[in-house]
PDB file of N, CA and C in Angstrom:
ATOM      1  N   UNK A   1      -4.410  13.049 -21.663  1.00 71.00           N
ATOM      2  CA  UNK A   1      -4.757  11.943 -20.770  1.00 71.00           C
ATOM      3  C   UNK A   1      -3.501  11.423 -20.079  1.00 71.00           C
ATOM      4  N   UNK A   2      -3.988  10.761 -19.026  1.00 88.00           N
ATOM      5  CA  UNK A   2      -2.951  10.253 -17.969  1.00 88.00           C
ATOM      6  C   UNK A   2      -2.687   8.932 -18.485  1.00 88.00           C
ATOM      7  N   UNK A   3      -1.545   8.298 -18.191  1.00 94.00           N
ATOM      8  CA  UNK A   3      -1.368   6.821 -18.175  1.00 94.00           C
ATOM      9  C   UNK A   3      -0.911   6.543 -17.006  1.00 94.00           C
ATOM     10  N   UNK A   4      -1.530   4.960 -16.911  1.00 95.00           N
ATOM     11  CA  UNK A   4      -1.167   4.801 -15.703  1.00 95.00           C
ATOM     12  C   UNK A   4       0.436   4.169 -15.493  1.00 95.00           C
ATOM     13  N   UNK A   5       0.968   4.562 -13.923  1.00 96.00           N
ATOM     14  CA  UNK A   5       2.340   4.210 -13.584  1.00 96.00           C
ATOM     15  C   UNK A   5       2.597   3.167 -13.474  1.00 96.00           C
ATOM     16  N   UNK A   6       1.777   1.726 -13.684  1.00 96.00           N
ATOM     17  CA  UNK A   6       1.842   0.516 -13.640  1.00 96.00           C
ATOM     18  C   UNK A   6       1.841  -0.148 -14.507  1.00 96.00           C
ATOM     19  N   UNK A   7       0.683  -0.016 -15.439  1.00 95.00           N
ATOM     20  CA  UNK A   7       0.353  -0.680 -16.768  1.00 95.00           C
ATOM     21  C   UNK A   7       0.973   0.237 -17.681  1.00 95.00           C
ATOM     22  N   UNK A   8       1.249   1.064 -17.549  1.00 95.00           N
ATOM     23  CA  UNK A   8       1.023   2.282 -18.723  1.00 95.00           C
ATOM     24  C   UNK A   8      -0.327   1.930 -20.275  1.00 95.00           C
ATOM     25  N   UNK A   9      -1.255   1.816 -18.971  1.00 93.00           N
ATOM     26  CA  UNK A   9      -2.317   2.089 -20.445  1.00 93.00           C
ATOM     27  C   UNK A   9      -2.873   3.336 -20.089  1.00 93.00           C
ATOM     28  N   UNK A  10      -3.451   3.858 -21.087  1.00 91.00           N
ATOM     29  CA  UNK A  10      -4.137   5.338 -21.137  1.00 91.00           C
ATOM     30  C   UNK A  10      -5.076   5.368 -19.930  1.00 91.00           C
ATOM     31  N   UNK A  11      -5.232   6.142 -19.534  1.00 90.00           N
ATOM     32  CA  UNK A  11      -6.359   6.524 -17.964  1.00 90.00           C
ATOM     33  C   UNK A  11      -7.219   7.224 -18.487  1.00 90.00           C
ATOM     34  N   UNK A  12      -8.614   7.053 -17.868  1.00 83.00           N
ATOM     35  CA  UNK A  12      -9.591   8.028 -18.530  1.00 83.00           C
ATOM     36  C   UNK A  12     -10.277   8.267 -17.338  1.00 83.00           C
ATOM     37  N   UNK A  13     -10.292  10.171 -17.122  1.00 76.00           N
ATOM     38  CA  UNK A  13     -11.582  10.069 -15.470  1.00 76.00           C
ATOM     39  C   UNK A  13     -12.935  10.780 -16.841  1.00 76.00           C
ATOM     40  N   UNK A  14     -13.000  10.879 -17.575  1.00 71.00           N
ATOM     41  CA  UNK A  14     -14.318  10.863 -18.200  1.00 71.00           C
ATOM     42  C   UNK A  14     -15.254   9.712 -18.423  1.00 71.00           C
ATOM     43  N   UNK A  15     -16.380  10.048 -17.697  1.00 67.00           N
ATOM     44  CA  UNK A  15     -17.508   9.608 -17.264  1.00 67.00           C
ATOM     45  C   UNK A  15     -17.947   8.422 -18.705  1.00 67.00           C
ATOM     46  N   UNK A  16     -17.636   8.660 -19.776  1.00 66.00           N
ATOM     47  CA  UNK A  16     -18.085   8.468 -21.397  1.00 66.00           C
ATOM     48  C   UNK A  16     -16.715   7.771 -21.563  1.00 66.00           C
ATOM     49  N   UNK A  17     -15.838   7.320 -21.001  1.00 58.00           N
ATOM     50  CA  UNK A  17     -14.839   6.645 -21.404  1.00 58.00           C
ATOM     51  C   UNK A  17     -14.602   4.847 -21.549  1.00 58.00           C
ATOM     52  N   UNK A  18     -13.663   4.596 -21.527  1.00 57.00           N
ATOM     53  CA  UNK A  18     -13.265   3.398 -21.705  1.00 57.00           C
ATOM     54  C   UNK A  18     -12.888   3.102 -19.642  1.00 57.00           C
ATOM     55  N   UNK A  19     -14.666   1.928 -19.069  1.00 69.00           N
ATOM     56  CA  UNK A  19     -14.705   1.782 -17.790  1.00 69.00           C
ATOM     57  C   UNK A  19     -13.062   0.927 -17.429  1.00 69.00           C
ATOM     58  N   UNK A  20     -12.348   0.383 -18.102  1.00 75.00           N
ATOM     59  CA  UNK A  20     -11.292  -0.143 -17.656  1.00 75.00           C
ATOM     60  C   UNK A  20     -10.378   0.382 -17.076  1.00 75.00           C
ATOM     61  N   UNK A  21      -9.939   0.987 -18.069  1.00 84.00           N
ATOM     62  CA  UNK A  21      -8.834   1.634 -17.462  1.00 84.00           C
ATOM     63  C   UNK A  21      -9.164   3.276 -17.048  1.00 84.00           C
ATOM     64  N   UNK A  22     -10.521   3.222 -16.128  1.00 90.00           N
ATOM     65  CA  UNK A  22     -10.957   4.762 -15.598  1.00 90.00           C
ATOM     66  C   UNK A  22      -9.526   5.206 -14.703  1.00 90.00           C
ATOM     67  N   UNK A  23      -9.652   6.436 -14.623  1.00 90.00           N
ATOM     68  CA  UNK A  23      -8.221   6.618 -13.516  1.00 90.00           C
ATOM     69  C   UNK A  23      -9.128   6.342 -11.961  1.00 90.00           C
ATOM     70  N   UNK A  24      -8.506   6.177 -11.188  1.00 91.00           N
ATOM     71  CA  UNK A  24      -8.916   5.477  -9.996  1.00 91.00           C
ATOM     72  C   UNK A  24      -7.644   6.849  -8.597  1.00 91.00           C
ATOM     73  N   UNK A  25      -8.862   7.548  -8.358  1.00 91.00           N
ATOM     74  CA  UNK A  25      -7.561   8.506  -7.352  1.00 91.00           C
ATOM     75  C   UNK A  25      -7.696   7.295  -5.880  1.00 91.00           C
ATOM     76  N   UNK A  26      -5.806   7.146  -5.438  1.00 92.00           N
ATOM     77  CA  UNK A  26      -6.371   6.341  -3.804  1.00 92.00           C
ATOM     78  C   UNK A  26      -5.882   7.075  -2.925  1.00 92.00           C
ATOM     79  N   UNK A  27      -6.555   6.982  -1.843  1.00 88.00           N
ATOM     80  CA  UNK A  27      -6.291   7.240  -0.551  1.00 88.00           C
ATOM     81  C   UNK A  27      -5.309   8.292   0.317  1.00 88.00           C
ATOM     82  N   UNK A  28      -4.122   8.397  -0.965  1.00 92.00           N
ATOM     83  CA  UNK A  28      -3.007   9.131  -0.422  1.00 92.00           C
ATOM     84  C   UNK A  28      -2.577   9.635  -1.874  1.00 92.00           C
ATOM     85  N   UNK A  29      -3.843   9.612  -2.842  1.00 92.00           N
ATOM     86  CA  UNK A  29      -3.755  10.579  -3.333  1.00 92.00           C
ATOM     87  C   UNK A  29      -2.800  10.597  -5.160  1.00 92.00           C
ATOM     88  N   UNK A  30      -2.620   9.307  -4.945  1.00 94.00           N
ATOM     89  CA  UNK A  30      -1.807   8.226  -6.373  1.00 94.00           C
ATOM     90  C   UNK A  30      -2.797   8.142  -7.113  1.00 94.00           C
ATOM     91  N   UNK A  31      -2.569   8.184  -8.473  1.00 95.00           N
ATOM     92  CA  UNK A  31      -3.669   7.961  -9.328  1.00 95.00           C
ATOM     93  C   UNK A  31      -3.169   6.425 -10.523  1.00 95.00           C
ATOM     94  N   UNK A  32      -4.107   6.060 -10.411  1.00 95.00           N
ATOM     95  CA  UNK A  32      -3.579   4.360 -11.116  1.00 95.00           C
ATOM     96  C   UNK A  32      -4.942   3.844 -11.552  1.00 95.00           C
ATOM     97  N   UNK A  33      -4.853   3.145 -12.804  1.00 93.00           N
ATOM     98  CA  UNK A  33      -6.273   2.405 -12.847  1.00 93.00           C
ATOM     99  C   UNK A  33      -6.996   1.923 -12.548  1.00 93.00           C
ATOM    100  N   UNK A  34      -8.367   1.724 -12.632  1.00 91.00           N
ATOM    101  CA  UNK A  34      -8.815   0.745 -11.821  1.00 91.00           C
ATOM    102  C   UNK A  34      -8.865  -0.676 -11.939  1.00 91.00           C
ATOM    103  N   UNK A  35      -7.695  -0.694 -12.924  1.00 92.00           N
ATOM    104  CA  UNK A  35      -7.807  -2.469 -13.316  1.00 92.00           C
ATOM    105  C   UNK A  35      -6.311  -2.571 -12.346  1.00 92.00           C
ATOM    106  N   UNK A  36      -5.521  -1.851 -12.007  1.00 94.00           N
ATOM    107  CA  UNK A  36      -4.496  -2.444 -11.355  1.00 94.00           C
ATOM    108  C   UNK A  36      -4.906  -2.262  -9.795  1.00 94.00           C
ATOM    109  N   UNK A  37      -5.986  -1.409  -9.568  1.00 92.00           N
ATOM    110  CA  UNK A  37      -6.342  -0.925  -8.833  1.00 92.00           C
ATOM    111  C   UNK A  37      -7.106  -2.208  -7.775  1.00 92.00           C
ATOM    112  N   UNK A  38      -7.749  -3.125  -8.477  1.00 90.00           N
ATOM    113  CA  UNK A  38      -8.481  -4.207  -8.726  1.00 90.00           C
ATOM    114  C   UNK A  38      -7.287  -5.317  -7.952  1.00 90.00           C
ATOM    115  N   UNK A  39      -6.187  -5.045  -8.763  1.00 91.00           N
ATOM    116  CA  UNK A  39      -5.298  -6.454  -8.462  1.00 91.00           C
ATOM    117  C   UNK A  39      -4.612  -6.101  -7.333  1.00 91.00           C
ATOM    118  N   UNK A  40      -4.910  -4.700  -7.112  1.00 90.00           N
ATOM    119  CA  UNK A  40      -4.191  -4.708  -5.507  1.00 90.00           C
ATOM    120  C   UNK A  40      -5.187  -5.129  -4.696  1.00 90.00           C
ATOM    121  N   UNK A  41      -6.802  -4.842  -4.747  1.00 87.00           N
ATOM    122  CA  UNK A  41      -7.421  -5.424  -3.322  1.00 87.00           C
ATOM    123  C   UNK A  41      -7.692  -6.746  -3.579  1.00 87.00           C
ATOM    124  N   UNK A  42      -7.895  -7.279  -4.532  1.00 87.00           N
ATOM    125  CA  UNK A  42      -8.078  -8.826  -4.655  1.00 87.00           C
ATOM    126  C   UNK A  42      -6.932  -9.914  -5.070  1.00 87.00           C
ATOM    127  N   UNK A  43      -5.838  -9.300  -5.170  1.00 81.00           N
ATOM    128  CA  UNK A  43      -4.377 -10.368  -5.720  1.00 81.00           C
ATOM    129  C   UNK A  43      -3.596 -10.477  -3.882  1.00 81.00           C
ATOM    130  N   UNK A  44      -3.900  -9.631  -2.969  1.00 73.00           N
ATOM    131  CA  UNK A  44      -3.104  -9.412  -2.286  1.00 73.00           C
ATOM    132  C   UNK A  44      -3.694  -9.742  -0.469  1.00 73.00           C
ATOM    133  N   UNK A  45      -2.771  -9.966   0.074  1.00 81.00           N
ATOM    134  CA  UNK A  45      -3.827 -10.796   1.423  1.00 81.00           C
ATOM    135  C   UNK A  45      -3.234  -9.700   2.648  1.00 81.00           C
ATOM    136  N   UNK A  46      -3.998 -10.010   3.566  1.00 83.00           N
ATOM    137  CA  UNK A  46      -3.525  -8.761   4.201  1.00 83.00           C
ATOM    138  C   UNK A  46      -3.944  -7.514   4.135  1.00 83.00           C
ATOM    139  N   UNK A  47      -3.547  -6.444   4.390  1.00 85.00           N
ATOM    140  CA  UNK A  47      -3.277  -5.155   4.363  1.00 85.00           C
ATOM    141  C   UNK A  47      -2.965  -4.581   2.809  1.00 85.00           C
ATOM    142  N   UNK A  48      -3.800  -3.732   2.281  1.00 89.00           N
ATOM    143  CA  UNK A  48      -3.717  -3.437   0.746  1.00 89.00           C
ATOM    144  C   UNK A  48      -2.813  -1.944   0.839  1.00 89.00           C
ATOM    145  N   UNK A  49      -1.614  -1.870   0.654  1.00 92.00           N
ATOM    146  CA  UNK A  49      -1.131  -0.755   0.276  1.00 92.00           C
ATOM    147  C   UNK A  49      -0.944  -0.511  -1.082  1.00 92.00           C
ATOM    148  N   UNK A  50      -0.478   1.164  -0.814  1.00 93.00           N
ATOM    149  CA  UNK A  50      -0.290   1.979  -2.378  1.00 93.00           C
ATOM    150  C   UNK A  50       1.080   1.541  -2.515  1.00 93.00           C
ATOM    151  N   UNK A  51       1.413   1.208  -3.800  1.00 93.00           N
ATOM    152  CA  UNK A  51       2.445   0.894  -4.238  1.00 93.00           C
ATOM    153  C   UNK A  51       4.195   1.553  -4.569  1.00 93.00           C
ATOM    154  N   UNK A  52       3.558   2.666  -4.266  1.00 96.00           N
ATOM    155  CA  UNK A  52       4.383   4.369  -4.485  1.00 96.00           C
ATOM    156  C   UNK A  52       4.899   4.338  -2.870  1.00 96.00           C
ATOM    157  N   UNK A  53       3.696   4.598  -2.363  1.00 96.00           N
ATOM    158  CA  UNK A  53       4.174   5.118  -0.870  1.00 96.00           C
ATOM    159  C   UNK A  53       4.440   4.062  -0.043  1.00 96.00           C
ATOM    160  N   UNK A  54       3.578   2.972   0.342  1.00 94.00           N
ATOM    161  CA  UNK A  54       3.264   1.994   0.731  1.00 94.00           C
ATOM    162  C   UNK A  54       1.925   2.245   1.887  1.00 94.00           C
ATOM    163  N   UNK A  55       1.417   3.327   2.166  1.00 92.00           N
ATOM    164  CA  UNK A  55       0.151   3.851   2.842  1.00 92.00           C
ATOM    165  C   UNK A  55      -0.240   2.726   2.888  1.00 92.00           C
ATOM    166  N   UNK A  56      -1.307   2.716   3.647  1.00 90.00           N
ATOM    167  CA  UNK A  56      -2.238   1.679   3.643  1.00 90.00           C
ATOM    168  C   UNK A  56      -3.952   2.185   3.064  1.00 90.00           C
ATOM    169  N   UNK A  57      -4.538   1.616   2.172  1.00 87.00           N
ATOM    170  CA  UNK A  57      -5.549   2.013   1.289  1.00 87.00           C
ATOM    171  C   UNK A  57      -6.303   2.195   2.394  1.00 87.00           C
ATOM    172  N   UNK A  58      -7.491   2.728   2.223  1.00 80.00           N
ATOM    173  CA  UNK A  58      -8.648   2.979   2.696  1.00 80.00           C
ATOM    174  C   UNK A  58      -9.545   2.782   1.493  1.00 80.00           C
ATOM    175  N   UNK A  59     -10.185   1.320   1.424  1.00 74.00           N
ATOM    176  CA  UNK A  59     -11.295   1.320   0.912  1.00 74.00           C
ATOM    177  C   UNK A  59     -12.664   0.726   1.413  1.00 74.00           C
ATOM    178  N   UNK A  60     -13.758   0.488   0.750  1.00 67.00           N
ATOM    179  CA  UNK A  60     -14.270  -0.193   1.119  1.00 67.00           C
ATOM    180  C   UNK A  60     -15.027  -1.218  -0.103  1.00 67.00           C
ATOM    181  N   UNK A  61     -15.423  -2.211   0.337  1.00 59.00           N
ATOM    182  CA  UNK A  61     -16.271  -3.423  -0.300  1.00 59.00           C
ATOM    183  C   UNK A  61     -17.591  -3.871  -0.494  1.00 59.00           C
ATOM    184  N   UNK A  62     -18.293  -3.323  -0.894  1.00 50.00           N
ATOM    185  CA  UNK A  62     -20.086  -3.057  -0.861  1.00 50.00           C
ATOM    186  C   UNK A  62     -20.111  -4.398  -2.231  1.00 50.00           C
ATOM    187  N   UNK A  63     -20.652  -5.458  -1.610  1.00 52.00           N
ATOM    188  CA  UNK A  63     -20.914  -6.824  -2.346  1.00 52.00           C
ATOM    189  C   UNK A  63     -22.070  -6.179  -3.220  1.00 52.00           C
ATOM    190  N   UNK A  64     -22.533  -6.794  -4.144  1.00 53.00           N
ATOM    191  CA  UNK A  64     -23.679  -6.277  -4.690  1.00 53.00           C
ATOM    192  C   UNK A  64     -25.117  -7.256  -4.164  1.00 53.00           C
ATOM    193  N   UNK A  65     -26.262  -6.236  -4.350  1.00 54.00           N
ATOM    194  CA  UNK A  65     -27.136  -7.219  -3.865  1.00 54.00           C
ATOM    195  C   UNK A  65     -27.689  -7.532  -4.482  1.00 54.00           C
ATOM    196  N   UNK A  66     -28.182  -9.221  -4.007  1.00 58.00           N
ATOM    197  CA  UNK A  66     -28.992 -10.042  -4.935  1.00 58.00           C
ATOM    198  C   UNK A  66     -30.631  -9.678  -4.655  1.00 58.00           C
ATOM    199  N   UNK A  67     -31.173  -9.506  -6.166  1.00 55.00           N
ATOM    200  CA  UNK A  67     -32.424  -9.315  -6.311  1.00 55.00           C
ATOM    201  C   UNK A  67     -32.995 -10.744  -6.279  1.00 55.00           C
ATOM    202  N   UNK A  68     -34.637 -10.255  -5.354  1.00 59.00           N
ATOM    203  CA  UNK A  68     -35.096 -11.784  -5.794  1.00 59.00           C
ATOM    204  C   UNK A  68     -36.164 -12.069  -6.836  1.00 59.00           C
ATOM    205  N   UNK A  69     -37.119 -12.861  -6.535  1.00 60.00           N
ATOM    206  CA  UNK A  69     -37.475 -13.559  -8.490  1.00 60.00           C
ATOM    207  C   UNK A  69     -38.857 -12.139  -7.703  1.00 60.00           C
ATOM    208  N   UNK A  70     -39.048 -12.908  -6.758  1.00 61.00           N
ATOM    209  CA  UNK A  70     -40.137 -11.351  -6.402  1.00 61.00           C
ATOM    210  C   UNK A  70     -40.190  -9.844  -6.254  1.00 61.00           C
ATOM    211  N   UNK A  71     -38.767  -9.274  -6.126  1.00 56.00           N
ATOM    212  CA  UNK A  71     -38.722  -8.123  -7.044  1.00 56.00           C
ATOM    213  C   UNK A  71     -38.416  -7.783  -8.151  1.00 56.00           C
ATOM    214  N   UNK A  72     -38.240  -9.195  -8.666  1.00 53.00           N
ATOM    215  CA  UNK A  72     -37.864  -8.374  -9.860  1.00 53.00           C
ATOM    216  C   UNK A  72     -39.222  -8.686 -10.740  1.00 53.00           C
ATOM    217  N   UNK A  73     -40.470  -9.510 -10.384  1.00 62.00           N
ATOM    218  CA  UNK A  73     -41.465  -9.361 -11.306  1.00 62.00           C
ATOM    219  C   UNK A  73     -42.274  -8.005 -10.506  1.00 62.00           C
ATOM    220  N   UNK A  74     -42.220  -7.353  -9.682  1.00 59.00           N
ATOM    221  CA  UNK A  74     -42.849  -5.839  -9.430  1.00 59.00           C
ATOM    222  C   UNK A  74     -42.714  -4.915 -10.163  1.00 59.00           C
TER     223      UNK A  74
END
């Protein structure tokens, strides 16, 4: 297993693992957790780069959607 270059906690890309620290591949191709992964798009204002290169991420943000009281008694 990988650790990550930030935290150095263990990385896991198995599906059956520990969801924290999954490895997280970005944009240009760095692999880092997804918990530090996390504190780069939400700790940081602006423009989210990789920390290695300084790229600029390519992600995206899909909010989750709220169910209402009427689908969810269907």
């Amino acid at each position: 297993m990988d650790e990550c270059p930030i935290c150095y906690e263990e990385m896991t890309s198995s599906p059956h693992g520990d969801n924290i620290h999954k490895e997280k591949i970005l944009s240009c191709d760095h692999k880092i957790c997804r918990v530090c992964y996390n504190r780069i798009l939400f700790n940081n204002e602006g423009e989210k780069l990789c920390p290695f290169c300084r790229i600029v991420l390519e992600y995206r943000y899909l909010p989750r959607r709220r169910h209402t009281q009427r689908e969810l008694s269907q």
